[in-house]
XYZ file of C-alpha atoms in Angstrom:
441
model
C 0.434 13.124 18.866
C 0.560 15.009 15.462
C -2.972 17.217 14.844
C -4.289 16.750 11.398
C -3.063 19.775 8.889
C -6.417 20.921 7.077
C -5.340 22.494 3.578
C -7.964 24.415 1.835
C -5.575 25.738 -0.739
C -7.004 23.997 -3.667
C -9.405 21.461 -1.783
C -10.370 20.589 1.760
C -7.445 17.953 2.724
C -7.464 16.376 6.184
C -3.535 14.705 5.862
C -2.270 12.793 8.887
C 1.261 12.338 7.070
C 3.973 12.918 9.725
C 6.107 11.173 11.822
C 5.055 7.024 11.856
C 2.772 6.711 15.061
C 1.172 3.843 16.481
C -2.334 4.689 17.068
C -5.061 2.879 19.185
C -8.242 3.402 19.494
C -7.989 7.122 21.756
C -5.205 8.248 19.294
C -8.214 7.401 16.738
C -10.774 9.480 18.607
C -8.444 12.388 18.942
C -7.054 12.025 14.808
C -10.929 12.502 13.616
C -12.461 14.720 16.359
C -12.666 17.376 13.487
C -14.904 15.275 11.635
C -16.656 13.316 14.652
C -17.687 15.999 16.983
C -17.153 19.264 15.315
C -19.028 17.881 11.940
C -16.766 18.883 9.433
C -17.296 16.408 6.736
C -16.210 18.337 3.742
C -13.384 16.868 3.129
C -12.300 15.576 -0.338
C -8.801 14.482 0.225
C -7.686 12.066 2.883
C -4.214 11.096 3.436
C -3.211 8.843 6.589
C 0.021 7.725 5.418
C 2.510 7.011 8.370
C -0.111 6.198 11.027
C -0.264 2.669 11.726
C -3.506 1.773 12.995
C -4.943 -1.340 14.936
C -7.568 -3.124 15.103
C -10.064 -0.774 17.187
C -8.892 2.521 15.332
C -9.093 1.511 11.847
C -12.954 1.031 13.009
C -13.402 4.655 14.416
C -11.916 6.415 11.464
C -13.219 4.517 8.712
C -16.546 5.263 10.661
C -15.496 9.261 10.180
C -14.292 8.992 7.166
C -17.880 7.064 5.766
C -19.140 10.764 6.525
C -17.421 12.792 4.295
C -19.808 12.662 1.260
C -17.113 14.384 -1.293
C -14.264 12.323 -0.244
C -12.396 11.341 -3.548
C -8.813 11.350 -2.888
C -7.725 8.621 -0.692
C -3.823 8.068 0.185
C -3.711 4.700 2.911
C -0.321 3.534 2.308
C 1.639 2.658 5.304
C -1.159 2.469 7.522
C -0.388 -1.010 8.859
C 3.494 -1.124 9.821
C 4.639 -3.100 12.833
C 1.447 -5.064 12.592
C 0.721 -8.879 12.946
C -0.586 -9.981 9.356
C -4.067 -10.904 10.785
C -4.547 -7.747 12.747
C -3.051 -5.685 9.647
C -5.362 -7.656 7.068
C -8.837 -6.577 8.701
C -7.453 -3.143 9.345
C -7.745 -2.978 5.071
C -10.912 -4.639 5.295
C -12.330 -2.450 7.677
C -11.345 0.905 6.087
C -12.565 -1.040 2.476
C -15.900 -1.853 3.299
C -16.738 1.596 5.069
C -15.299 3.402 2.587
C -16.999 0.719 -0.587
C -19.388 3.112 -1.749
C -17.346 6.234 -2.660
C -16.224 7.279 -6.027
C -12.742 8.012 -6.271
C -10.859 9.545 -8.603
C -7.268 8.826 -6.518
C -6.795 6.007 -4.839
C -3.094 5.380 -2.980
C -2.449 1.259 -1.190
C 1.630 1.792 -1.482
C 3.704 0.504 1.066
C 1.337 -2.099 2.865
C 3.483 -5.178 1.961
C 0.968 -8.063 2.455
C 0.680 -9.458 -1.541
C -2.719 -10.781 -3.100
C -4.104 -10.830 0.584
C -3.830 -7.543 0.861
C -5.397 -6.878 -2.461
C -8.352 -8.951 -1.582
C -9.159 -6.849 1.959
C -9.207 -4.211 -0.100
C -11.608 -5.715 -3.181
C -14.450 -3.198 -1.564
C -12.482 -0.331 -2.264
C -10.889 -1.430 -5.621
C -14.313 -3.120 -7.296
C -16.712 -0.712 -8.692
C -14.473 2.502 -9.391
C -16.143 4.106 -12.199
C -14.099 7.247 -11.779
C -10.495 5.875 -10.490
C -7.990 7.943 -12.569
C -4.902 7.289 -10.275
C -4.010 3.702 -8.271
C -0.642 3.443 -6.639
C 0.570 0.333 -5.595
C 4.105 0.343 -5.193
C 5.927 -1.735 -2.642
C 2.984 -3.963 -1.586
C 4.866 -7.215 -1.929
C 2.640 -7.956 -5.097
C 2.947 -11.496 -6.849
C 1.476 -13.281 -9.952
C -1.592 -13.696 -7.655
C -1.983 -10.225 -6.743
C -1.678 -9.294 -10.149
C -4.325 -11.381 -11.708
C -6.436 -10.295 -8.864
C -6.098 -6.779 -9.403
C -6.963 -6.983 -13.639
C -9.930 -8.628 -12.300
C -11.359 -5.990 -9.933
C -10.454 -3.033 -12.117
C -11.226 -4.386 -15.621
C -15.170 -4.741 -14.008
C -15.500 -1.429 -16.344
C -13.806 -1.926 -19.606
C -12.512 0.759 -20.513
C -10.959 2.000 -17.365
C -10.595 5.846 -16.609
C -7.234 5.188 -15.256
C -4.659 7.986 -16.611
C -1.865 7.090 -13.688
C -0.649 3.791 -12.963
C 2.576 3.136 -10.430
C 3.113 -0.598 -9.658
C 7.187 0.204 -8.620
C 9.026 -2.659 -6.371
C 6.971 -5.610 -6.403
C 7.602 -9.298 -7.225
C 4.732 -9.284 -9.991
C 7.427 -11.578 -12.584
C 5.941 -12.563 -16.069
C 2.899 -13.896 -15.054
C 1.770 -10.917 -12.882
C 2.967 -8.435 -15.907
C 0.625 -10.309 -17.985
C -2.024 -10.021 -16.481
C -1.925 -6.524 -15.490
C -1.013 -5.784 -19.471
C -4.753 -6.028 -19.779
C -5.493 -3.433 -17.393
C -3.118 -1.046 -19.199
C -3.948 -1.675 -22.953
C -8.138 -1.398 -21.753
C -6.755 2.175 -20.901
C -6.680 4.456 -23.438
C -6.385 7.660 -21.528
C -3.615 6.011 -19.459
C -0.943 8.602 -19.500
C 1.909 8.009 -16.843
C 3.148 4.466 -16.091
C 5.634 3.263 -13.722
C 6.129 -0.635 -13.681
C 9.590 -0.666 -12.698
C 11.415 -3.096 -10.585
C 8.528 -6.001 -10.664
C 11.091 -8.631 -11.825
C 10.011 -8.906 -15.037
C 11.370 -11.288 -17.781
C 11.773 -11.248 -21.496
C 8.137 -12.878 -21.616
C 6.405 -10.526 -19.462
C 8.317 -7.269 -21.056
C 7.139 -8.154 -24.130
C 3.851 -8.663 -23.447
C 3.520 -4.993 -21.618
C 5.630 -3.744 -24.735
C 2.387 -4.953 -26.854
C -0.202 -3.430 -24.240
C 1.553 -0.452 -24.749
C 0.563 -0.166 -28.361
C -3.073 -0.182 -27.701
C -2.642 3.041 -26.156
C -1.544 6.542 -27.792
C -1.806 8.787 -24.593
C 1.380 8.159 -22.678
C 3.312 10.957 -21.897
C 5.451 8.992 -19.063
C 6.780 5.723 -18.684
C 8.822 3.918 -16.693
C 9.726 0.299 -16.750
C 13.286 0.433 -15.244
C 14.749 -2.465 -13.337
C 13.586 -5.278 -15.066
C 15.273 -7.835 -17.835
C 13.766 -7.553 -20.905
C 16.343 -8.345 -22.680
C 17.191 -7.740 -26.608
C 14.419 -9.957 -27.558
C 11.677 -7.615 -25.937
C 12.431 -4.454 -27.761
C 10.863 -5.064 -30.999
C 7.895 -4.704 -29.385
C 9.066 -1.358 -27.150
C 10.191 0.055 -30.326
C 6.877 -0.100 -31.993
C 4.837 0.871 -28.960
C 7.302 3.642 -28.672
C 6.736 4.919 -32.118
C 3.181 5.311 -31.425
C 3.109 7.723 -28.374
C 2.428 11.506 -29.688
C 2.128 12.656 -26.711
C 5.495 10.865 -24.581
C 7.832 13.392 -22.717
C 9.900 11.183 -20.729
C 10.886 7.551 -21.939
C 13.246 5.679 -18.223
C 14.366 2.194 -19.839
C 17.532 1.946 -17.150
C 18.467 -1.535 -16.408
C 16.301 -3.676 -18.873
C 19.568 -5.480 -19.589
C 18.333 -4.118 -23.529
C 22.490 -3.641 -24.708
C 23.455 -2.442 -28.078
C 21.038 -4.303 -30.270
C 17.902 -3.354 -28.579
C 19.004 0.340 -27.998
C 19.924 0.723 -31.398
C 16.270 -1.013 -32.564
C 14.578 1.564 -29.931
C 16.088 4.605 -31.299
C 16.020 3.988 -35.106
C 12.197 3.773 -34.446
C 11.974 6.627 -32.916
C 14.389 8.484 -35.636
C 11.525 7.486 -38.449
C 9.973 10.276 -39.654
C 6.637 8.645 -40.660
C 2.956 10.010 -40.665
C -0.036 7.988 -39.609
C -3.507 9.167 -38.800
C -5.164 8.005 -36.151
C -8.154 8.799 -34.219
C -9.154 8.661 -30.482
C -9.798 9.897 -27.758
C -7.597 11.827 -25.507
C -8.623 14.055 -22.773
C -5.815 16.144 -20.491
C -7.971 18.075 -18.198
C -9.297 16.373 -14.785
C -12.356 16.760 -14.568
C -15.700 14.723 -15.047
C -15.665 15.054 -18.573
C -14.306 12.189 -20.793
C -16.594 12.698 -23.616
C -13.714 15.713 -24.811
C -12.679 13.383 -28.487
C -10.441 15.307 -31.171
C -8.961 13.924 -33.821
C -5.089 14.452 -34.269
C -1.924 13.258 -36.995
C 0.481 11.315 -34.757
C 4.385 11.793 -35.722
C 5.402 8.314 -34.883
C 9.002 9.760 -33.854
C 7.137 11.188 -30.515
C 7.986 14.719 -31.169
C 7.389 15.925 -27.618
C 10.158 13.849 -26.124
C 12.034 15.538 -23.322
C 14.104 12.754 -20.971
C 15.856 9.704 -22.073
C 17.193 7.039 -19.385
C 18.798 4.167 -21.083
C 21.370 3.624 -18.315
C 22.339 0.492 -17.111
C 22.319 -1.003 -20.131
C 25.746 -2.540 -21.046
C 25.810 -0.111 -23.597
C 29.176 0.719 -25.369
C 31.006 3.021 -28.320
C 28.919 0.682 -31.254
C 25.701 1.893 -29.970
C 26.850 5.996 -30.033
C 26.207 7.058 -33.017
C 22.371 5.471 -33.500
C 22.129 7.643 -30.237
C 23.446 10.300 -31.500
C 21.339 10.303 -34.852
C 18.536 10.247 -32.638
C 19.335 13.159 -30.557
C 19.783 14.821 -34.014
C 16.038 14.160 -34.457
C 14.953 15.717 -30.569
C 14.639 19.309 -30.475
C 13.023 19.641 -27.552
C 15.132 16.994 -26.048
C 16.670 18.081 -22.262
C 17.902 15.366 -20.570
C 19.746 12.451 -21.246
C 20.728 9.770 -18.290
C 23.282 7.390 -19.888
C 25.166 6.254 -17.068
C 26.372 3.061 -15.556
C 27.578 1.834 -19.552
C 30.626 1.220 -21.356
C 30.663 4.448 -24.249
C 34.102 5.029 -22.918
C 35.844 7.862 -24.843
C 35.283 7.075 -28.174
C 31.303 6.622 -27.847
C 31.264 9.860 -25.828
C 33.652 11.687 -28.590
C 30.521 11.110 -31.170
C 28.140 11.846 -28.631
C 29.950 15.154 -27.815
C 30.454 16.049 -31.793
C 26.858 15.860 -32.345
C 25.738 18.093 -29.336
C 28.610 20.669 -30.554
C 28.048 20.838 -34.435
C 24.038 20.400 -34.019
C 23.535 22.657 -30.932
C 21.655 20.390 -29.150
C 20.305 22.821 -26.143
C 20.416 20.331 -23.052
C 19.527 20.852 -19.199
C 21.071 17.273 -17.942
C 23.403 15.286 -19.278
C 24.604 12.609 -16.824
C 27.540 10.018 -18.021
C 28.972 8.712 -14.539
C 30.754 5.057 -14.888
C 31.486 4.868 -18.585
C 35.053 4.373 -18.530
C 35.681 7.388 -20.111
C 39.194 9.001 -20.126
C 40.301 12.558 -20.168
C 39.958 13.127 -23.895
C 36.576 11.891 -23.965
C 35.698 13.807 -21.011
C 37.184 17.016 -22.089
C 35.631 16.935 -25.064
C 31.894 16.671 -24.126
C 32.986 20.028 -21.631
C 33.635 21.301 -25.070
C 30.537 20.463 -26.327
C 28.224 21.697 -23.652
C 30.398 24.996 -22.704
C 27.959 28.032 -23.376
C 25.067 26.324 -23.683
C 22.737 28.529 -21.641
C 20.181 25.891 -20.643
C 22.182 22.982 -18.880
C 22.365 22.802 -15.196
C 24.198 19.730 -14.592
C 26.524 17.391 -15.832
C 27.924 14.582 -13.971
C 31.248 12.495 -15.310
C 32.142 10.573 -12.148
C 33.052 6.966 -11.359
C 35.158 7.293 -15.357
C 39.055 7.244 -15.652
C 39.522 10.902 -15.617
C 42.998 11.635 -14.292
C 43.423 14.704 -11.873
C 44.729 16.752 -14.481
C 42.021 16.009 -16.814
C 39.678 17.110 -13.794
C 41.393 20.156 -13.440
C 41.203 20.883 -17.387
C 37.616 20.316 -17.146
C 36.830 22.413 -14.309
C 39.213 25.567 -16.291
C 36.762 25.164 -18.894
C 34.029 25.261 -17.184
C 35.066 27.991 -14.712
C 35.575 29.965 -18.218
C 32.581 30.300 -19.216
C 31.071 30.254 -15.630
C 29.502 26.999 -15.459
C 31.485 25.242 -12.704
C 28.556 25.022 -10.666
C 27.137 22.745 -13.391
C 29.136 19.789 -12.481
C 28.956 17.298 -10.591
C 30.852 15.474 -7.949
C 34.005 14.164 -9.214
C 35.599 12.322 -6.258
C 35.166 9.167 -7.962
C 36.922 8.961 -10.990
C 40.642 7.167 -11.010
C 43.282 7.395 -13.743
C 43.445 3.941 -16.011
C 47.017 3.518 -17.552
C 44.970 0.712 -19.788
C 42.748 3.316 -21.668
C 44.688 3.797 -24.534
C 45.200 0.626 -25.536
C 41.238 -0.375 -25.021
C 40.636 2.266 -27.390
C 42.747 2.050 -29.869
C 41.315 -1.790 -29.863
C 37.911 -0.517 -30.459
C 38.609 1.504 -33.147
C 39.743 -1.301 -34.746
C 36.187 -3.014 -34.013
């Protein structure tokens, strides 16, 4: 069986994360006798990840863990794999209620799939978190019930501390989104979200679009894997606007297409001031009382990575895009894969990082149908740039001599390594017609 590793790098960490182990109740003994029998009880971060625990052991080391009186980092996802829903349900409850009085500032339940039941075993541990500044809860099977249950235990305190919020792969739909949209616009220091792949609607999306504008302290967000749909980005666009402080914006596959693209990135393009004042605190410590008062750039000036893959995207919406990346200095990564730009999309796209030396790191374009001219020409673009590390142009219709052009240039200027895989791509005799027919468009 796999010893606890005790980190006292930054902070006393007692992590049981390994390979996945059933553990019984002498496996339990054995996992806390640091804590039980040789007293150490300084420990502030627990992680038990990959140890599935029954019945009898989830009752010795919540018992251990009730003793460490500066506990306030607590990862317990995966703790209940290959057990029967009854058995894995008190488990929760048991580790909950010991643990009901602590104050934590970090709290991780990913990964134990049992929905709103799950939740509610673990209402101890959830309900009266002054401090919680971090909840994961990703791949816990969560539904519209789970979801309202969860705004209800952590909207006790309004407003909430929270400043990290990851609800990824869950079955939360509209009505779970809207009820967890309350959680997120009571947050005002919230400033990374991930609520991506919760099969989320048009309704829903909308309604977390408009939480979103409560807030100005987001500096990540994710939503991916949803359908929003055209209709929902008005609302993303303005909530967008409003974010001085966002780095890295991951819309892929919100089925948004041309229209809502276009209405995302014209908002961001505006170059309008607004004063506002709140309260925004980046340090993580105790201390929220930290209040400045700042001019927000609606265009959110710090923004760094773009994903609007997936997003049936083609050559109409290139040049709004490529207006906007006109507007990004600091931009260094765009993700734009999985569209339809084909060549003449990328051919603006690749004019604009030439002629307005756009300084990227990553720029990823696999399956866009693009041909060799198109593909050749954003090599063009990017060749002796010193900043960009990869570039990836597979799944397109790049013929083997175009691949071979490509990698000349490259290998010119000594940036072969840059690119990607390329094993992908096949040759379509169709491409010139198709774009000749869009330039007719």
């Amino acid at each position: 069986m796999a010893t606890p590793i005790i980190n006292q790098v930054d902070s006393i960490f007692f992590d049981c994360y390994g390979n996945r182990e059933l553990i019984d109740r002498e496996k339990a003994i054995e996992l806390v006798k640091v804590i039980l029998e040789e007293n150490i009880v300084s420990f502030q971060k627990v992680r038990l990840s990959t140890k599935s625990l029954n019945e009898e052991a989830s009752i010795i080391i919540a018992s251990a863990l009730n003793k460490l009186e500066h506990l306030n980092e607590l990862d317990i996802s995966d703790i209940i794999a290959g057990r029967a829903e009854i058995e894995a349900l008190q488990v929760l409850k048991n580790i909950s209620q010991a643990l009901q009085k602590k104050q934590l500032i970090k709290l991780n339940l990913s990964d134990n799939a049992l929905g709103a039941k799950g939740i509610a075993a673990c209402s101890n541990l959830l309900e009266q978190q002054n401090e919680l500044r971090e909840l994961f809860i990703n791949n816990n099977g969560l539904a519209i019930d789970a979801g309202e249950l969860l705004c209800q235990l952590l909207l006790f305190k309004q407003p909430t501390n929270l400043q990290v919020l990851h609800c990824f792969n869950n079955l939360l739909q509209n009505g779970g989104a809207i009820a967890l949209a309350k959680v997120i616009e009571n947050s005002p220091q919230l400033k990374d979200l991930r609520f991506a792949s919760t099969r989320v609607r048009q309704q829903g999306g909308s309604v977390i679009a408009q939480a979103l504008c409560a807030i100005h302290s987001i500096e990540k967000l994710d939503l991916s894997d949803n359908t929003y749909g055209i209709e929902s980005a008005k609302y993303l666009a303005k909530a967008f606007a409003n974010q001085p402080f966002l780095k890295t914006l991951i819309l892929r596959d919100l089925a948004l297409e041309n229209d809502g693209i276009i209405e995302i990135v014209k908002a961001l393009t505006l170059n309008v001031n607004t004063n506002h004042n709140y309260n925004h605190n980046h340090n993580h410590n105790h201390n929220h009382n930290h209040n400045h008062s700042i001019q927000i750039n609606i265009n959110a000036p710090l923004l760094e990575t773009i994903d609007f893959s997936g997003n049936e995207l083609t050559h109409k919406c290139a040049k709004p895009i490529a207006d906007f990346l006109i507007s990004r200095p600091n931009l260094q990564k765009i993700y734009l894969e999985e569209n339809e730009f084909k060549t003449n999309g990328i051919k603006i796209l690749a004019k604009t990082i030439q002629d307005h030396s756009i300084e990227l790191i990553e720029l990823i374009l696999n399956a866009n149908e693009i041909s060799d001219d198109g593909a050749i020409e954003i090599v063009k673009a990017i060749l002796n740039k010193p900043k960009i590390t990869c570039l990836q142009l597979n799944a397109n219709k790049i013929s083997e001599n175009g691949i071979k052009t490509i990698r000349d240039l490259l290998n010119s200027t000594n940036q072969l390594t840059i690119l990607g895989d390329m094993d992908e791509n096949e040759e379509d005799d169709e491409v010139d017609i198709e774009e000749n027919e869009e330039e007719d468009d």
